[in-house]
Short mmCIF file of N, CA and C in Angstrom, two decimals:
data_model
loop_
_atom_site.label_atom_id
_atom_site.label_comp_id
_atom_site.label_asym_id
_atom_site.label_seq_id
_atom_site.Cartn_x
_atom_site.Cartn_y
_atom_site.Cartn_z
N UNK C 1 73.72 38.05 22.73
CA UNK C 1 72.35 38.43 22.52
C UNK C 1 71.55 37.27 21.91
N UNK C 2 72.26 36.44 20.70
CA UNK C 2 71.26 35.14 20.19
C UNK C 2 71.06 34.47 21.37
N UNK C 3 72.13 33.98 22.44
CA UNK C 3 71.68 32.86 23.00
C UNK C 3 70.22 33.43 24.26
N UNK C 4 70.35 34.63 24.48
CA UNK C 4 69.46 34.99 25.14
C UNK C 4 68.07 35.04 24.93
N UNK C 5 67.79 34.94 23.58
CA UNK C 5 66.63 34.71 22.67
C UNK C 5 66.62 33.19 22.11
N UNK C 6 67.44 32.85 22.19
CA UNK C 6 67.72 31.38 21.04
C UNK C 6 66.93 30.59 22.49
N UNK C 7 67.33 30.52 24.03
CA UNK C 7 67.23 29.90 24.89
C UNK C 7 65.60 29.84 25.40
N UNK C 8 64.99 31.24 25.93
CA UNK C 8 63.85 30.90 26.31
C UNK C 8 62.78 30.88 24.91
N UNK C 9 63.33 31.19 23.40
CA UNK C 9 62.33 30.03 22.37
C UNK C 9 62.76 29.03 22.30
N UNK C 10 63.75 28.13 22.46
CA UNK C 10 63.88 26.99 22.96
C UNK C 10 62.68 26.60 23.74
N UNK C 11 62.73 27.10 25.50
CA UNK C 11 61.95 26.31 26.46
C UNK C 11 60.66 26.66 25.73
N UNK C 12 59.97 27.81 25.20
CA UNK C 12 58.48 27.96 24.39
C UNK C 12 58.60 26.62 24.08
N UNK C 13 59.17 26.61 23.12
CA UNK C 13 58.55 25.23 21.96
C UNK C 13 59.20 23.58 22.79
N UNK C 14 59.17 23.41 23.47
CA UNK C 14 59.09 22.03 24.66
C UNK C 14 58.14 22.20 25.19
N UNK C 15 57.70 23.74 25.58
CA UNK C 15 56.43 23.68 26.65
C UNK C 15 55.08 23.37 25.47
N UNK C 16 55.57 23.99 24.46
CA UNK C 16 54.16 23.70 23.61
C UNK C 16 53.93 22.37 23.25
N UNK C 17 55.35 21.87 22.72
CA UNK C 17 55.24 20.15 22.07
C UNK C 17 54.25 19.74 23.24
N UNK C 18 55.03 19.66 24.60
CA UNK C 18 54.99 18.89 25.82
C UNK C 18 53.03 19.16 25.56
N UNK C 19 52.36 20.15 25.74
CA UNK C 19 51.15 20.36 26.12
C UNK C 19 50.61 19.50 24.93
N UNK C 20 50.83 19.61 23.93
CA UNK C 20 50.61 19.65 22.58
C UNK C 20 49.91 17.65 22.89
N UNK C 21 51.25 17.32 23.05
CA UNK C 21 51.14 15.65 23.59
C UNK C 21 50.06 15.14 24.40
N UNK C 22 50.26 16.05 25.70
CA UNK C 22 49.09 15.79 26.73
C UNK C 22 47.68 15.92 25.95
N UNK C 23 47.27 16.76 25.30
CA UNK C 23 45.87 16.95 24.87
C UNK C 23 45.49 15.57 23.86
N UNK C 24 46.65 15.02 23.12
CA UNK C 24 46.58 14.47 22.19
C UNK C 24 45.97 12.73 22.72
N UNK C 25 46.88 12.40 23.79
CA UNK C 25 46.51 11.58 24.51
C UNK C 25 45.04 11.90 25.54
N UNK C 26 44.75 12.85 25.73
CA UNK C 26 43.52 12.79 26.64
C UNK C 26 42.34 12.29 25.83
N UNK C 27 42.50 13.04 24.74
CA UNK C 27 41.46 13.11 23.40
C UNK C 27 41.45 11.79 22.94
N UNK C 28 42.52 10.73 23.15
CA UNK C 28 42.22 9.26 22.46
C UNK C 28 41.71 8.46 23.33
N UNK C 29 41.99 9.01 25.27
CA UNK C 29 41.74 8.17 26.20
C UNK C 29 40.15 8.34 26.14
N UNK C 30 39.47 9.98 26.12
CA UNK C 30 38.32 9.85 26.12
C UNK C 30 37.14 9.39 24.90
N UNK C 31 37.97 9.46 23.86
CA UNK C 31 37.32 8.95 22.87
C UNK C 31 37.15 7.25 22.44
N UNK C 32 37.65 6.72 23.44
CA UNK C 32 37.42 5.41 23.57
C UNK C 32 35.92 4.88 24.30
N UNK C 33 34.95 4.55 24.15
CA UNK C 33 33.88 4.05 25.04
C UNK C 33 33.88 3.20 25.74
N UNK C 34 33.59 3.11 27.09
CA UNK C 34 33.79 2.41 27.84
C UNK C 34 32.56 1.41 27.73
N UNK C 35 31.25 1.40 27.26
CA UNK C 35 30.10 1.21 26.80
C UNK C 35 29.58 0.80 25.45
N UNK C 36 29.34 0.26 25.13
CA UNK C 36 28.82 0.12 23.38
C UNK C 36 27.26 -0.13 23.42
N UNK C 37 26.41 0.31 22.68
CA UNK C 37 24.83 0.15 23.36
C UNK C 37 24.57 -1.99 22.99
N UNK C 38 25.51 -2.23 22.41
CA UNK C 38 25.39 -3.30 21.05
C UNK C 38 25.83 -4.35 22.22
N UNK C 39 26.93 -3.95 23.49
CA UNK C 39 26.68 -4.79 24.51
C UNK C 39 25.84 -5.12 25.47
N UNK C 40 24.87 -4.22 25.25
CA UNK C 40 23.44 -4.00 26.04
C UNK C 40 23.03 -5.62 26.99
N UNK C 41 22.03 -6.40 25.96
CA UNK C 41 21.99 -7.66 26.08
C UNK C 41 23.06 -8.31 27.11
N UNK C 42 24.22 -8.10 27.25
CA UNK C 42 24.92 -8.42 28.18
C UNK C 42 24.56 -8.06 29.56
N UNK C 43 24.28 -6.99 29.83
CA UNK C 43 23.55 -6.54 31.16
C UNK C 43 21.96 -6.55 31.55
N UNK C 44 21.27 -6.83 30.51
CA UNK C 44 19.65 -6.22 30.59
C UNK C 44 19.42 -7.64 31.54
N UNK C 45 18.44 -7.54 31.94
CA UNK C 45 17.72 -9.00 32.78
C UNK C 45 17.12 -8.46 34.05
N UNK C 46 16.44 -9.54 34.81
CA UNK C 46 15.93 -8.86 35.99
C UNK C 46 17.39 -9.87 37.42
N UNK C 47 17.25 -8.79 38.41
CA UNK C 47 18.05 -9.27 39.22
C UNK C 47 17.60 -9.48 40.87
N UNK C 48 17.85 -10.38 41.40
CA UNK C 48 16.75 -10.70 42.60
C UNK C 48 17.82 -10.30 43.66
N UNK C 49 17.21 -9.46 44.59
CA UNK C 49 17.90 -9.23 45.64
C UNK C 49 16.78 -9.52 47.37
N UNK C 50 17.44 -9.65 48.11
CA UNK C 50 17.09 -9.74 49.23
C UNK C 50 17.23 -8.72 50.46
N UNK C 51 16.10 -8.43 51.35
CA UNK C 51 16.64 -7.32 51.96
C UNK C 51 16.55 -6.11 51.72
N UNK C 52 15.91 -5.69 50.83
CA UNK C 52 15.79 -4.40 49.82
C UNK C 52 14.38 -4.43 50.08
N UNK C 53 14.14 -3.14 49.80
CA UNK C 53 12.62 -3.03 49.60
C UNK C 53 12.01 -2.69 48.64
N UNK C 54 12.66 -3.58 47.57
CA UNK C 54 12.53 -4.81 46.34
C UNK C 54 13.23 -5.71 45.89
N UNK C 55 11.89 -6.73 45.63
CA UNK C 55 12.08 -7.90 45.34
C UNK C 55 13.28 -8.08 44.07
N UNK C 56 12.88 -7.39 42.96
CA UNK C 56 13.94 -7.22 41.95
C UNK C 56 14.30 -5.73 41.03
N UNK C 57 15.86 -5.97 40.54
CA UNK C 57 15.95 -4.89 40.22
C UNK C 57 16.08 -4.90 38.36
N UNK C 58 15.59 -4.45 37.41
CA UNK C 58 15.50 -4.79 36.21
C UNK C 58 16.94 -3.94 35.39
N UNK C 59 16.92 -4.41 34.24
CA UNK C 59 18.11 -3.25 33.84
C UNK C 59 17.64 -3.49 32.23
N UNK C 60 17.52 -2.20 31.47
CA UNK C 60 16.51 -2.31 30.51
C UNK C 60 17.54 -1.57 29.16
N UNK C 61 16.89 -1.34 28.21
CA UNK C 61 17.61 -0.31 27.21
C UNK C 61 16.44 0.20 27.02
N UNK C 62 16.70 2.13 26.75
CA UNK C 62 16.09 3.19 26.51
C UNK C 62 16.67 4.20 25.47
N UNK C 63 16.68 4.38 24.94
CA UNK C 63 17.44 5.51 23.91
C UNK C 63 18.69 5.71 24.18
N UNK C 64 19.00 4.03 23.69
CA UNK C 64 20.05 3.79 23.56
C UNK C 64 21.50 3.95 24.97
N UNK C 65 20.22 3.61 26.12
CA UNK C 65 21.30 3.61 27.24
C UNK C 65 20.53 2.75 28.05
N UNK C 66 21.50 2.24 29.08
CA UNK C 66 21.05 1.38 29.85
C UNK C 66 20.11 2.05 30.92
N UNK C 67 19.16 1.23 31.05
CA UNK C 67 18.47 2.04 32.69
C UNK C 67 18.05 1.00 33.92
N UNK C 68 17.87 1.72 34.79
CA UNK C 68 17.49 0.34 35.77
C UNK C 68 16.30 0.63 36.79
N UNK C 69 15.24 -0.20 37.11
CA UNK C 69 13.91 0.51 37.70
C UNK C 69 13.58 -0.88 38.68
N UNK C 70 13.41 -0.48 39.79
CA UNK C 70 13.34 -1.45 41.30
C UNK C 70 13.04 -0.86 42.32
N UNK C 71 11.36 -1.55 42.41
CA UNK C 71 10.71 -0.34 43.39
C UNK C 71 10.31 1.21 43.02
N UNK C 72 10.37 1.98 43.93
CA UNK C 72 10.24 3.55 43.43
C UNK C 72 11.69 3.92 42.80
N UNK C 73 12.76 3.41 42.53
CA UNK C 73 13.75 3.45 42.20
C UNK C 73 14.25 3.55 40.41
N UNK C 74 14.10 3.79 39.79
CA UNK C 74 14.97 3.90 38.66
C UNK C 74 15.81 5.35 37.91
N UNK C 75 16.13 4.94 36.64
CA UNK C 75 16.69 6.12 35.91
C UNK C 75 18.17 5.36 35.36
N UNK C 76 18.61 6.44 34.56
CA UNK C 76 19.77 6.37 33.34
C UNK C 76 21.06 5.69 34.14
N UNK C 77 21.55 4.99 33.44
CA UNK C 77 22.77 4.25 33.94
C UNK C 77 23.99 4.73 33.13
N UNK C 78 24.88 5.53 33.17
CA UNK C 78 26.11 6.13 32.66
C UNK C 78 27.57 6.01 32.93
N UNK C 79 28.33 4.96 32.17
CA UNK C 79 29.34 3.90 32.11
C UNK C 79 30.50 4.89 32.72
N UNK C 80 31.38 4.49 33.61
CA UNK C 80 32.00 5.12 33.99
C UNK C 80 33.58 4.51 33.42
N UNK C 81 34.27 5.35 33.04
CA UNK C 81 35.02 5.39 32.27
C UNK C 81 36.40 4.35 32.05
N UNK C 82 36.79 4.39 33.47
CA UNK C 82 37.83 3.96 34.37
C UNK C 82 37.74 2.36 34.77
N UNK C 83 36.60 2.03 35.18
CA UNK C 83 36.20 0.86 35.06
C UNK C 83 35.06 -0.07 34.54
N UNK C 84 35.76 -1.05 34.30
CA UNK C 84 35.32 -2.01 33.68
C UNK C 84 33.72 -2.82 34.10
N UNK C 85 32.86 -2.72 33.35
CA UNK C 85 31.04 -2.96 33.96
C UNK C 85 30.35 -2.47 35.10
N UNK C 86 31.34 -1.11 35.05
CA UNK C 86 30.58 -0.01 36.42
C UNK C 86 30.44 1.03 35.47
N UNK C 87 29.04 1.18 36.76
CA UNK C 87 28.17 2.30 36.17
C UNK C 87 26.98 3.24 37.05
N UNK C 88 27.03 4.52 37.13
CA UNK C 88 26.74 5.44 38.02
C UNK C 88 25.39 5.82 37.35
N UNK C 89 24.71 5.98 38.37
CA UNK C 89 22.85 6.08 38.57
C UNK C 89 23.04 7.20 39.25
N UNK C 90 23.09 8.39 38.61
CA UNK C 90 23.24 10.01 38.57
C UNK C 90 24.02 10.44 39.82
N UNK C 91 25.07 9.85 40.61
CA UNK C 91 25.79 9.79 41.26
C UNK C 91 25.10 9.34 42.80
N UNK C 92 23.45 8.81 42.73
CA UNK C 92 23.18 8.43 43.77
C UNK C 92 23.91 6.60 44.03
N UNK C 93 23.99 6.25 43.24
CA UNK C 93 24.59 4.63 43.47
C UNK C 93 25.78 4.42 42.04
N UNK C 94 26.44 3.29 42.57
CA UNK C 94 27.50 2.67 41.61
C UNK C 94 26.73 1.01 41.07
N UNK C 95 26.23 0.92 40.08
CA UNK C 95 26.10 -0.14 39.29
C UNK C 95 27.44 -1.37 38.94
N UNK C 96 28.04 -2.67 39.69
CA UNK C 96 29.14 -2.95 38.78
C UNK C 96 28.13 -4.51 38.63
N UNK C 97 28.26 -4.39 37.59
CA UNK C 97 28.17 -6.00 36.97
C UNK C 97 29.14 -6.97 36.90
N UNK C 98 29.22 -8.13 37.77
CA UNK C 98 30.32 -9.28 37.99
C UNK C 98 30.32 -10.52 36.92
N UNK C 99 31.04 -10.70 36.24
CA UNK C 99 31.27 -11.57 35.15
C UNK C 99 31.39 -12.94 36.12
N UNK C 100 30.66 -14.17 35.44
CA UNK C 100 31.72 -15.88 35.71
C UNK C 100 32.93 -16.06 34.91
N UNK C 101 33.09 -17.31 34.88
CA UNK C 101 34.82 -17.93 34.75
C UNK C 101 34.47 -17.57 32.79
N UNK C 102 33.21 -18.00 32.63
CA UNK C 102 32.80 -17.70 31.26
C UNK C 102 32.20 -16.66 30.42
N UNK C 103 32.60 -15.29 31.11
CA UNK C 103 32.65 -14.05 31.18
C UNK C 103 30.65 -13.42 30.57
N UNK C 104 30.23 -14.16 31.62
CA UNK C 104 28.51 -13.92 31.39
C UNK C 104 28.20 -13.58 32.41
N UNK C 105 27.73 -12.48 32.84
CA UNK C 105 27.47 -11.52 33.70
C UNK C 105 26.34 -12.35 34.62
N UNK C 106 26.65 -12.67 35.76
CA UNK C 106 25.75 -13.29 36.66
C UNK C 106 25.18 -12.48 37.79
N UNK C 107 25.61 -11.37 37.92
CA UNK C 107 25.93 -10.67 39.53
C UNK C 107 25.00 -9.48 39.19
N UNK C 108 24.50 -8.48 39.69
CA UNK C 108 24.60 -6.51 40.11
C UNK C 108 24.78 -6.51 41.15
N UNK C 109 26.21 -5.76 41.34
CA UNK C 109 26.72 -5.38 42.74
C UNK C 109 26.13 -3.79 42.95
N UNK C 110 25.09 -3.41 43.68
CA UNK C 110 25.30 -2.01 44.06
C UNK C 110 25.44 -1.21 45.39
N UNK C 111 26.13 -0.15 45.03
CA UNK C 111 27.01 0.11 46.49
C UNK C 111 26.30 1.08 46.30
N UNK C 112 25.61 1.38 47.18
CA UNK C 112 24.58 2.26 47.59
C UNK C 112 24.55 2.85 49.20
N UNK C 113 25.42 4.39 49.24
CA UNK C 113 24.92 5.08 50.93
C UNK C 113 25.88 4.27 51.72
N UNK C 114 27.11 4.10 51.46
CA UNK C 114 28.08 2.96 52.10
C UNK C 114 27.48 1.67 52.21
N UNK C 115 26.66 1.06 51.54
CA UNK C 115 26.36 -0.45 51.78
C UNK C 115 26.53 -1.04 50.24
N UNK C 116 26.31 -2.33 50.23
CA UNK C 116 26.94 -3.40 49.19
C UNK C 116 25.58 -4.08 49.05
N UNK C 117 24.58 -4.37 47.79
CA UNK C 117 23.78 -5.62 47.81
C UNK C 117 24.30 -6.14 46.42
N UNK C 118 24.13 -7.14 46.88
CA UNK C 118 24.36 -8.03 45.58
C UNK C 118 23.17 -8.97 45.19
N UNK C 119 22.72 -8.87 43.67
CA UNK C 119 21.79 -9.79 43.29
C UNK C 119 22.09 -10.28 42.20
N UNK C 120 21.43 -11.49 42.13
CA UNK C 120 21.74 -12.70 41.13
C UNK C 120 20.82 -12.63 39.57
N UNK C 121 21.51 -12.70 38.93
CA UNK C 121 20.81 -12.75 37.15
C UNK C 121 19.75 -13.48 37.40
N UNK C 122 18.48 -13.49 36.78
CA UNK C 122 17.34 -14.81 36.78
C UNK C 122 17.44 -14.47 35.16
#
């Protein structure tokens, strides 16, 4: 009769540790920022593209988030988690900013509607 009780509170308390773990780690992965507003300056500038129907695309700080306005085009830029200087414009486009050899952001790559433009820092 113990081991019949002793056994499935056994598997209880593995299944709980086990969950117990998972939450513990989600909670540190998401509590990490992928963003800091204090790196701002790193991204803000205007960016010249070609082919667009605008000339340039700006990337600004607003209460304390990045935004970006080009043409009839702007709104909130929100760091996506997973990777590194990408960033989603309310799920209509992907924002990634391309670093040089001297990790100073020269590039905005945006992939926009299956297409790619890329413009250059001024």
């Amino acid at each position: 009769m113990k081991k019949t009780i002793f056994i499935p509170l056994l598997g209880i308390c593995f299944f709980t540790l086990s969950v117990s773990a998972q939450n513990s780690a989600a909670e540190t992965i998401s509590s990490t920022p992928a963003f800091s507003i204090a790196d701002s300056s790193t991204f803000t500038g205007k960016y010249k593209y070609e082919g667009l129907p605008f000339e340039y695309m700006e990337i600004s700080v607003k209460d304390d988030k990045l935004y970006y306005s080009g043409g009839e085009y702007n709104g909130p830029l929100d760091a996506i988690s997973d990777k590194k200087d990408a960033f989603d414009a309310s799920g209509a486009a992907t924002f990634t900013f391309i670093r040089d050899s001297d990790n100073k952001v020269t590039t905005l790559q945006i992939d926009y509607q299956g297409q790619t433009y890329t413009g250059s820092k001024e």
